[in-house]
Tab-separated table of C-alpha atoms and ligand atoms in Angstrom:
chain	number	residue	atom	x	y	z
A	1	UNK	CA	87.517	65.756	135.076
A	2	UNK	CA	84.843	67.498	133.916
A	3	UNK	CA	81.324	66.324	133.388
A	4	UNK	CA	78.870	67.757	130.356
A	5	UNK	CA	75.234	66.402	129.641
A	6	UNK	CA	74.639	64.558	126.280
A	7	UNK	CA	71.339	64.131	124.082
A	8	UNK	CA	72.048	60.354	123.720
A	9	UNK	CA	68.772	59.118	122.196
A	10	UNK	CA	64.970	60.504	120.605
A	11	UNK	CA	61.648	58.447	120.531
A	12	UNK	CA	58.195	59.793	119.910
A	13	UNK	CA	54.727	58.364	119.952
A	14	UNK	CA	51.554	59.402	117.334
A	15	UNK	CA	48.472	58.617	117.892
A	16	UNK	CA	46.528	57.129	114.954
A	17	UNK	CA	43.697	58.922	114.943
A	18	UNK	CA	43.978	61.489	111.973
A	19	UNK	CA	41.521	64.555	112.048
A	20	UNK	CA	41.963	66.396	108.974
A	21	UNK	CA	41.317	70.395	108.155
A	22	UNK	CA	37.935	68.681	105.857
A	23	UNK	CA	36.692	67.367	109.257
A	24	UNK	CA	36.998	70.448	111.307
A	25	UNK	CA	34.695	71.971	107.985
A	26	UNK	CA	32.510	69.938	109.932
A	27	UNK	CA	32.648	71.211	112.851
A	28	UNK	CA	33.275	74.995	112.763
A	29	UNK	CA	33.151	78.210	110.648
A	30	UNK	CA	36.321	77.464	108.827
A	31	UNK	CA	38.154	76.033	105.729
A	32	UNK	CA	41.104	74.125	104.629
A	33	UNK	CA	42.230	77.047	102.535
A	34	UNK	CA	42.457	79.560	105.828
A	35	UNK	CA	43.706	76.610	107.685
A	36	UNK	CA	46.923	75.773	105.310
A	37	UNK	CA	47.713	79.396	104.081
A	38	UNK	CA	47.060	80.973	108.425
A	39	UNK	CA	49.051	77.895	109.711
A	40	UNK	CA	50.547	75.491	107.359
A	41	UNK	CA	48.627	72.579	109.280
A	42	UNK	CA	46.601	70.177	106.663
A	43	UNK	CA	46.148	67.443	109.536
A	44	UNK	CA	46.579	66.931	113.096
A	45	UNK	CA	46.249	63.639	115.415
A	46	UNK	CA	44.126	62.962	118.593
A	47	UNK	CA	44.783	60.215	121.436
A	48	UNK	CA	42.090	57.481	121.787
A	49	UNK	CA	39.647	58.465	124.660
A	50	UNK	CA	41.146	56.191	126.805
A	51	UNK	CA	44.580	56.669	126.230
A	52	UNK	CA	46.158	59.350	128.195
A	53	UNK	CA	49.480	61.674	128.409
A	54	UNK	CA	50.960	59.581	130.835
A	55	UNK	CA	50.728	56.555	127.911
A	56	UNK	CA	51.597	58.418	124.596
A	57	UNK	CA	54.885	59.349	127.143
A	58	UNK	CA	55.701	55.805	128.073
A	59	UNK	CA	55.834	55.121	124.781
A	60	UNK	CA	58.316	57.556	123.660
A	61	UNK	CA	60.097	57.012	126.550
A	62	UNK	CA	60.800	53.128	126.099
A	63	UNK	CA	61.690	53.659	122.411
A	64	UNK	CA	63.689	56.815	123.935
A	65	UNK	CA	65.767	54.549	126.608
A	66	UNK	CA	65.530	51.496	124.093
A	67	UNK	CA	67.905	53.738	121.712
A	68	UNK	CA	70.114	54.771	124.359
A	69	UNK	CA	71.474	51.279	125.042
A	70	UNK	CA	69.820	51.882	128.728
A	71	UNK	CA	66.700	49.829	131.279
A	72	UNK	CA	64.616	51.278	133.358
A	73	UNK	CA	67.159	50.398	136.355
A	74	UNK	CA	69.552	53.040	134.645
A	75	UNK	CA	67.458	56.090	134.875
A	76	UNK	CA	67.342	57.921	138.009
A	77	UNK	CA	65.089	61.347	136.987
A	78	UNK	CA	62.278	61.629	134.954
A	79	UNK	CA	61.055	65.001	133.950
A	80	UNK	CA	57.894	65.258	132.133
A	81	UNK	CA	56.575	68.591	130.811
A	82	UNK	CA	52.974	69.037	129.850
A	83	UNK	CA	50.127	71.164	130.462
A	84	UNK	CA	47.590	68.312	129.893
A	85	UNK	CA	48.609	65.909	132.392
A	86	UNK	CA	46.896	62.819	133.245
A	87	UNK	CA	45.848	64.716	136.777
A	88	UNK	CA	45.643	67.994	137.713
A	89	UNK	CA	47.606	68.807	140.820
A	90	UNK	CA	48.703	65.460	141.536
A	91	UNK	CA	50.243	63.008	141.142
A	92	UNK	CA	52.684	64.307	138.410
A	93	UNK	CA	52.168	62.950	135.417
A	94	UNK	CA	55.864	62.151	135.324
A	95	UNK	CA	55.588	59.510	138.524
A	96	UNK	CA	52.789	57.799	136.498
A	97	UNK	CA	55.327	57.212	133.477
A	98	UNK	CA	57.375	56.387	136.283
A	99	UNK	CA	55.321	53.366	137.223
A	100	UNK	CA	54.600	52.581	133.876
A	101	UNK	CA	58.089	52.125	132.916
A	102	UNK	CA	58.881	50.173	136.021
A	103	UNK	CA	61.373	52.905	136.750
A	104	UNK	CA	61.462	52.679	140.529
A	105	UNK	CA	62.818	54.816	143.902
A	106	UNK	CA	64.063	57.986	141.456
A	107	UNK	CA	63.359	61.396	141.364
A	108	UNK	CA	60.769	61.977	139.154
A	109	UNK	CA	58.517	65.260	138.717
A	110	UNK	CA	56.565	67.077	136.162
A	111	UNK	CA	57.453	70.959	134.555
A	112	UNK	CA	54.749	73.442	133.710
A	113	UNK	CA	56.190	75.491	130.597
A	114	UNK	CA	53.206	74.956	128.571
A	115	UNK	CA	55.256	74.577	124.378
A	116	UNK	CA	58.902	75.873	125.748
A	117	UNK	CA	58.380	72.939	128.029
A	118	UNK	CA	60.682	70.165	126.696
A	119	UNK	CA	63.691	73.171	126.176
A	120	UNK	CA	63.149	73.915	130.174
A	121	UNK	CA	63.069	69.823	131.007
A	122	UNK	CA	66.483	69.870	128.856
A	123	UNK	CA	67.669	72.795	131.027
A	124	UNK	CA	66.879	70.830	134.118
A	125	UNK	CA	68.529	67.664	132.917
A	126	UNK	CA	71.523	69.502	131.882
A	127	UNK	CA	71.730	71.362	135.074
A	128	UNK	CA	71.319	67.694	137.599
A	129	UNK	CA	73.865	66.079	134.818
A	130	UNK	CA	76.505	68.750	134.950
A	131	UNK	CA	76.452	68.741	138.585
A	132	UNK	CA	77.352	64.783	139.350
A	133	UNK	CA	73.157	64.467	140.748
A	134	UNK	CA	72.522	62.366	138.137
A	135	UNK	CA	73.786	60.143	135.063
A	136	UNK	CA	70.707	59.083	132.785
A	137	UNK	CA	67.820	61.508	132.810
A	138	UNK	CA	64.413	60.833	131.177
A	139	UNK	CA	63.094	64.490	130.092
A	140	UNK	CA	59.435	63.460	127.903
A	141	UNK	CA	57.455	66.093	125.966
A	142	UNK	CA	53.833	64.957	126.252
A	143	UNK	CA	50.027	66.580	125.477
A	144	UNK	CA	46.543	65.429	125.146
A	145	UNK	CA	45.881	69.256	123.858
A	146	UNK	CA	42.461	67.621	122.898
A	147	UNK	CA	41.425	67.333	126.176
A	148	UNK	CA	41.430	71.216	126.901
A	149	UNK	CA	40.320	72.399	123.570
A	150	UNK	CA	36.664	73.860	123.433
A	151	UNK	CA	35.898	72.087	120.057
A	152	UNK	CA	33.640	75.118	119.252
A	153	UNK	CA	36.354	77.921	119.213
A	154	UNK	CA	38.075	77.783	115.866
A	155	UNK	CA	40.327	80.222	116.988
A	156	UNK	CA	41.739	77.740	118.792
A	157	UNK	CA	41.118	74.114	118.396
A	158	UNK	CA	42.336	74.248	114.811
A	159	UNK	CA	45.751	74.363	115.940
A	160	UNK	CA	46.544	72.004	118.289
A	161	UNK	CA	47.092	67.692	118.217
A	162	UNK	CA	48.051	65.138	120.708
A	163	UNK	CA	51.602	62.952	120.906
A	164	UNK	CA	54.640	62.380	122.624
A	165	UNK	CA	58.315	62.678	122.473
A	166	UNK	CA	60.807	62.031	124.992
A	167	UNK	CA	65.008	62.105	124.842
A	168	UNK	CA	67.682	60.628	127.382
A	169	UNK	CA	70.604	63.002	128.297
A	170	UNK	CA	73.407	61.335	129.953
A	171	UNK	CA	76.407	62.338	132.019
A	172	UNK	CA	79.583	62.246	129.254
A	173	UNK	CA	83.173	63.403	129.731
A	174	UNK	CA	83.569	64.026	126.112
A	175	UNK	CA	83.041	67.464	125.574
A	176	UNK	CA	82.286	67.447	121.821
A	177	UNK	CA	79.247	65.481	122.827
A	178	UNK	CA	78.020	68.358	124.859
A	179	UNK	CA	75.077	69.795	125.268
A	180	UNK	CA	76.456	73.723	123.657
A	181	UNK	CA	73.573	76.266	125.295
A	182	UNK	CA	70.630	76.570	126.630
A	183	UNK	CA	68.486	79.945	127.051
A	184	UNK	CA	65.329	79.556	128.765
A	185	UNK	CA	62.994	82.594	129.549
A	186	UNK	CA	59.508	84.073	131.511
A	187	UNK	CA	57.359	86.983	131.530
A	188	UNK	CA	54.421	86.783	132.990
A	189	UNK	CA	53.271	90.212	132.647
A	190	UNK	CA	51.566	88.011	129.397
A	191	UNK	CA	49.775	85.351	131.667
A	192	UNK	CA	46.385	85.795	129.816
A	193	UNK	CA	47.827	85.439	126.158
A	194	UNK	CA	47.872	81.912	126.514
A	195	UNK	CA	45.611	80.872	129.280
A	196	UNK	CA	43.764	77.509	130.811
A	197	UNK	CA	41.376	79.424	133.493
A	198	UNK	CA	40.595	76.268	135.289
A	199	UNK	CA	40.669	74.155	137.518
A	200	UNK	CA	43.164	75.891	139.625
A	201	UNK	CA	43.373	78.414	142.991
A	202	UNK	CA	41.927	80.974	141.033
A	203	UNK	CA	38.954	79.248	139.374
A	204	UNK	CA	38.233	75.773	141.271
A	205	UNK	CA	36.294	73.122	139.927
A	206	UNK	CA	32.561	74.189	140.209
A	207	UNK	CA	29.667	74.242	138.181
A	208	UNK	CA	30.026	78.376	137.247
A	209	UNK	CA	33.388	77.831	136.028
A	210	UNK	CA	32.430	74.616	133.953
A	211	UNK	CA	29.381	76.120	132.545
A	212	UNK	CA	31.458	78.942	131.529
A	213	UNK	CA	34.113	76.844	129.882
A	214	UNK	CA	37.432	78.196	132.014
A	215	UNK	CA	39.154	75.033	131.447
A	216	UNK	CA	39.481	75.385	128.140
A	217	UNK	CA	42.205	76.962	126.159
A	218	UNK	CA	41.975	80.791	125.430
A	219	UNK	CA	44.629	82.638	123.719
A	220	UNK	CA	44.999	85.625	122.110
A	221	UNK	CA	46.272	84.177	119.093
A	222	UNK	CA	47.589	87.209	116.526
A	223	UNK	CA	48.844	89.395	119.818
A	224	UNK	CA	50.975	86.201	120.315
A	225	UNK	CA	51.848	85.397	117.092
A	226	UNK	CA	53.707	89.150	116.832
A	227	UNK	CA	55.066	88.139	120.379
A	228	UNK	CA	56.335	84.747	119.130
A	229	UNK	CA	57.898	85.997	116.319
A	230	UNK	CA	59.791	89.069	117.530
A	231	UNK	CA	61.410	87.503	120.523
A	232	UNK	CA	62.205	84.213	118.797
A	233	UNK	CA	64.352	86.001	116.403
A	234	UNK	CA	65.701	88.319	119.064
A	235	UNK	CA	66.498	85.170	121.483
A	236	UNK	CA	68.005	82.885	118.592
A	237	UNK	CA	70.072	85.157	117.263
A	238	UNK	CA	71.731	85.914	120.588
A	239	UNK	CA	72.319	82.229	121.322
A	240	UNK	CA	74.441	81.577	117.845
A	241	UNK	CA	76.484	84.979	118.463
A	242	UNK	CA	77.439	84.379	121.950
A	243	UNK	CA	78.268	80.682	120.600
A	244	UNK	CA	80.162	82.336	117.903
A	245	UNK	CA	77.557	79.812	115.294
A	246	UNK	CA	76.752	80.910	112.301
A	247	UNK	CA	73.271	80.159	111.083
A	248	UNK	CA	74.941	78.232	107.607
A	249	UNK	CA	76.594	75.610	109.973
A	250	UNK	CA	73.443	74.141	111.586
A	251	UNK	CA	72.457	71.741	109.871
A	252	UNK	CA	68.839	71.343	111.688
A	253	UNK	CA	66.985	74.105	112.467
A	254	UNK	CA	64.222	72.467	114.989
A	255	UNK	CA	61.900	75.109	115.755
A	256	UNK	CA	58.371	74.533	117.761
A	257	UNK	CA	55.282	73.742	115.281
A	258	UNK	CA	52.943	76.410	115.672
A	259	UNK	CA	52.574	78.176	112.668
A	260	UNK	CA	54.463	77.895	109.629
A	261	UNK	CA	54.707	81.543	109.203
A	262	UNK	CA	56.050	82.044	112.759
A	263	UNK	CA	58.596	79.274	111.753
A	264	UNK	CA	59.207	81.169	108.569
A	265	UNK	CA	59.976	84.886	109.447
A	266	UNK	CA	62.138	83.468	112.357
A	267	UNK	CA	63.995	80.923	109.941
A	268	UNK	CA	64.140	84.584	106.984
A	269	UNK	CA	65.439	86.334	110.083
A	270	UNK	CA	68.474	83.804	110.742
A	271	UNK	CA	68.811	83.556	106.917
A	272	UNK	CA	68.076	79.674	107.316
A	273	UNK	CA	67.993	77.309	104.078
A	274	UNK	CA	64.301	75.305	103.949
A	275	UNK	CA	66.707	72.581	103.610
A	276	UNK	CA	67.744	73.294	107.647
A	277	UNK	CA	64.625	73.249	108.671
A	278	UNK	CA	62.085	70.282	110.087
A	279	UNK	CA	58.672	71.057	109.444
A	280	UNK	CA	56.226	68.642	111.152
A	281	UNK	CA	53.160	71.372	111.801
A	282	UNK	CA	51.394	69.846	108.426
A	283	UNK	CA	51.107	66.699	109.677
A	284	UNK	CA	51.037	67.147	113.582
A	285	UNK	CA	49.608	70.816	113.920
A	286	UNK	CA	50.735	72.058	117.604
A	287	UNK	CA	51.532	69.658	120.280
A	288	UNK	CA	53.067	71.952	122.772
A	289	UNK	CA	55.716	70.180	124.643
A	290	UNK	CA	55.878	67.668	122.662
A	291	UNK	CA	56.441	69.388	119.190
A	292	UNK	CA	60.109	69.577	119.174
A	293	UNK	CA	60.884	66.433	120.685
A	294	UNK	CA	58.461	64.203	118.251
A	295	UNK	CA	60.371	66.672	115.395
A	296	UNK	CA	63.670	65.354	116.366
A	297	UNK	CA	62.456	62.132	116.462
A	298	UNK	CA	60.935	62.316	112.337
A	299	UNK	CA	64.167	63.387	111.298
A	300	UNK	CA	65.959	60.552	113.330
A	301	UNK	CA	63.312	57.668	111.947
A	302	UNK	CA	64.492	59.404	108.184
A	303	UNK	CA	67.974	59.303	108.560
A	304	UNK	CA	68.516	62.770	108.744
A	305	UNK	CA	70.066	62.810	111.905
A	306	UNK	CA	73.559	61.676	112.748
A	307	UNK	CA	75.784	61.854	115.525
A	308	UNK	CA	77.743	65.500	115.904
A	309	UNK	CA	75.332	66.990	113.989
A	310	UNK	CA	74.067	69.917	115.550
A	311	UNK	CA	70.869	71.026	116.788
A	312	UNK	CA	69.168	74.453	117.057
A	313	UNK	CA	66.083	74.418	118.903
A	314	UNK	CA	63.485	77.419	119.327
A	315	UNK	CA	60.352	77.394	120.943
A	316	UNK	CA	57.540	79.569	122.568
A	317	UNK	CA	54.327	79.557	124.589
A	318	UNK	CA	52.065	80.016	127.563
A	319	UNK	CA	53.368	82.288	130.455
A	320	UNK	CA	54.872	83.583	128.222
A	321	UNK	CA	57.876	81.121	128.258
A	322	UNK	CA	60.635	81.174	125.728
A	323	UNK	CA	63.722	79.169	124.843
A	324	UNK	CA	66.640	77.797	122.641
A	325	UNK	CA	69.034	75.625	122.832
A	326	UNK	CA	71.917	74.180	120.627
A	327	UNK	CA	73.750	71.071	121.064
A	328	UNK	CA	75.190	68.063	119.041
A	329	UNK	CA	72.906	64.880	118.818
A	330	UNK	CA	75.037	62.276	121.065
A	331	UNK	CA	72.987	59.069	120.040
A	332	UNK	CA	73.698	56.425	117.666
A	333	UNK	CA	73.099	57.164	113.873
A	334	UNK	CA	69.685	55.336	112.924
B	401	UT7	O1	52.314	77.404	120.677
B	401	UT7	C1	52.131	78.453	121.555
B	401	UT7	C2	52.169	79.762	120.924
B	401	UT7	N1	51.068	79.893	120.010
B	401	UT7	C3	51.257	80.541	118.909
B	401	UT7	O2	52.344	80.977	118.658
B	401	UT7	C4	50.062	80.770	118.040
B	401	UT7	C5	50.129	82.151	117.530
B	401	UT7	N2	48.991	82.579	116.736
B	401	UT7	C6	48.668	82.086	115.507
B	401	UT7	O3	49.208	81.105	115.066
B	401	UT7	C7	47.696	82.890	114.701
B	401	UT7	O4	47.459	84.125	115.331
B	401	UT7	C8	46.330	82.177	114.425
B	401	UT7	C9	46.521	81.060	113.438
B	401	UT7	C10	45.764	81.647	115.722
B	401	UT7	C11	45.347	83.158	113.813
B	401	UT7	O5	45.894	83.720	112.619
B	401	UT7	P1	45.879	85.306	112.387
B	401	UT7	O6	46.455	85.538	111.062
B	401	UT7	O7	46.578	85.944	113.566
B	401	UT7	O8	44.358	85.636	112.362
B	401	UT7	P2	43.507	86.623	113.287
B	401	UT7	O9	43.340	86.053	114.660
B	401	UT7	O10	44.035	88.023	113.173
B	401	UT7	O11	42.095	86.565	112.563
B	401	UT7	C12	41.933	87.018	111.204
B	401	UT7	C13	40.529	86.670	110.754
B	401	UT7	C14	39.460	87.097	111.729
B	401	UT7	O12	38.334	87.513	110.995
B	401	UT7	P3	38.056	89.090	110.704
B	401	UT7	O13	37.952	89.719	112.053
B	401	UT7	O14	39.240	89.562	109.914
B	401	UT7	O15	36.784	89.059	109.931
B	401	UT7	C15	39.114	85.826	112.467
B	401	UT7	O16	37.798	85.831	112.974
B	401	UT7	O17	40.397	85.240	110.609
B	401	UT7	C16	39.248	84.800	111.354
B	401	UT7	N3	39.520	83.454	111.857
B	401	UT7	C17	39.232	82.355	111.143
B	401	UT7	N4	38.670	82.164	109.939
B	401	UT7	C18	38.512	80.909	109.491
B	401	UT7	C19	40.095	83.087	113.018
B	401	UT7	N5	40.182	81.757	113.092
B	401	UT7	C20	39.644	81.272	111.934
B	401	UT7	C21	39.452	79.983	111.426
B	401	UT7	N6	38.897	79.840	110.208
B	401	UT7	N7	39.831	78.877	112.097
């Protein structure tokens, strides 16, 4: 008997604060106009000061498990992807969800694929499924991006929000539940397209790093935005031909939020209706790993996704990391 992962249940958390394209006026050289036409972001949201990765993620993940029908005894690997997590080095931010969620003795660990990050944890929680390791994985998409944006670049900190989405795939033995494919790709010949200096090995925590602002964000945002754009298309189109899918019969495009015109040549490319495609990036801006899954989780809350219906998910980001992925959603209709 064979075994195949399912994507049995979505939950996201947003944080309430609201900080708008008129507030970052405010605080840069910038405008709503360059803003909305550059991006297609009118708003994004920040975590409270004191509330951190590790507790947007438990939320998403108890709404996430809630869905599924499953407790915190049923889990037994949590996989957390983020490139703000609550520590750097350690503990994983994923054993702090652990705790949080009571979810106790399991596997638990976190994966550094900066925005492709919650299409590698699904790659990881296919892989342990598919193999008999483990039945009900946890895989959470989580960012405080406000905690590593220098709030004086508006190159950057225009972009990016804070949230959390997380998703439950389970061991099944009914193949049309299945997860389909999953492509998931590096090259870091790009490391310094998309870079947080510090803290690490090669910049440690000191004054002359701080003072110099190395653990903050720095990208190279129009070299990547070509990047983005060329291999997305190249990389989506090769997952829906060797699926033998044709763009028309996905019924939800899901791509990463990080600018509507990346979204949009990648969605012309495919030939994708606007009706396919879930746009969050007005209302959320860029949340890195947590993008896709908290855009799964708006179209769930709407109604717009039901059980079978299939999936196609894109993303791209720091490394440079890639991937895709299309499967059915395996949870219960909202
Ligand atoms: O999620 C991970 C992957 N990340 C991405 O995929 C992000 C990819 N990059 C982007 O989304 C875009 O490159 C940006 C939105 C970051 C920038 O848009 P762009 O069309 O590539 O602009 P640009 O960097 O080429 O800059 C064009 C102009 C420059 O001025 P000059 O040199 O033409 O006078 C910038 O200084 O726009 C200026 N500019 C701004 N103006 C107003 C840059 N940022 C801003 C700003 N407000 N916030």
């Amino acid at each position: 008997m064979s075994l195949y992962a399912a994507f049995r249940s979505i939950g996201a958390y947003v944080p309430e604060k609201i900080l708008t394209n008129a507030d970052l006026e405010q605080m840069v050289d910038t405008s709503d106009e360059w803003i909305t036409k550059r991006t297609g972001i009118k708003e994004r949201r920040l975590a409270a000061d004191d509330e951190s990765t590790s507790d947007m993620a438990a939320k998403a993940s108890q709404i996430a498990m809630d869905r599924a029908g499953l407790t915190h005894e049923d889990i037994d690997l949590v996989v957390c992807a983020t490139v703000t997590p609550d520590y750097f080095n350690m503990p994983s931010t994923a054993t702090v969800i652990s705790d949080k969620l009571n979810i106790r003795n399991v596997q638990a660990f976190d994966i550094s694929a900066a925005c492709s990050g919650f299409v590698y944890a699904l790659s990881v929680a296919r892989a342990f499924v598919e193999s008999g390791m483990k039945k009900n994985v946890l895989i959470i998409g989580a960012e405080k991006f406000s905690s590593i944006v220098d709030w004086t670049d508006r190159g950057t900190c225009i972009l990016f929000g804070d949230g959390a989405g997380a998703a439950v795939i389970s061991a099944t033995e009914d193949k049309s539940e299945a997860i389909i494919d999953i492509h998931a790709s590096a090259d870091g010949a790009y490391t310094d397209m998309l870079i947080t200096p510090a803290p690490g090995s090669v910049h440690p925590m000191n004054q002359a790093n701080l003072d110099a602002g190395l653990q903050y964000v720095q990208m190279k945002g129009n070299e990547t935005f070509k990047l983005a754009v060329k291999t997305l298309t190249k990389d989506v189109k090769e997952i829906l031909e060797k699926n033998n899918i044709d763009a028309a019969d996905i019924p939800h495009f899901i791509p990463h939020q990080a600018n509507y015109r990346i979204i949009k040549a990648v969605g012309d490319a495919l030939g994708m209706r606007e009706d396919q495609t879930v746009l969050t990036i007005h209302k959320y801006g860029n949340t890195s790993a947590a993008s896709i899954p908290m855009a799964i989780n708006d179209l769930y809350e709407a109604g717009g996704l039901k059980h079978g219906e299939l999936m196609l998910l894109d993303t791209f980001g720091g490394g440079l990391t890639w991937a895709s992925a299309v499967l059915p959603f395996a949870g219960k209709n909202a």
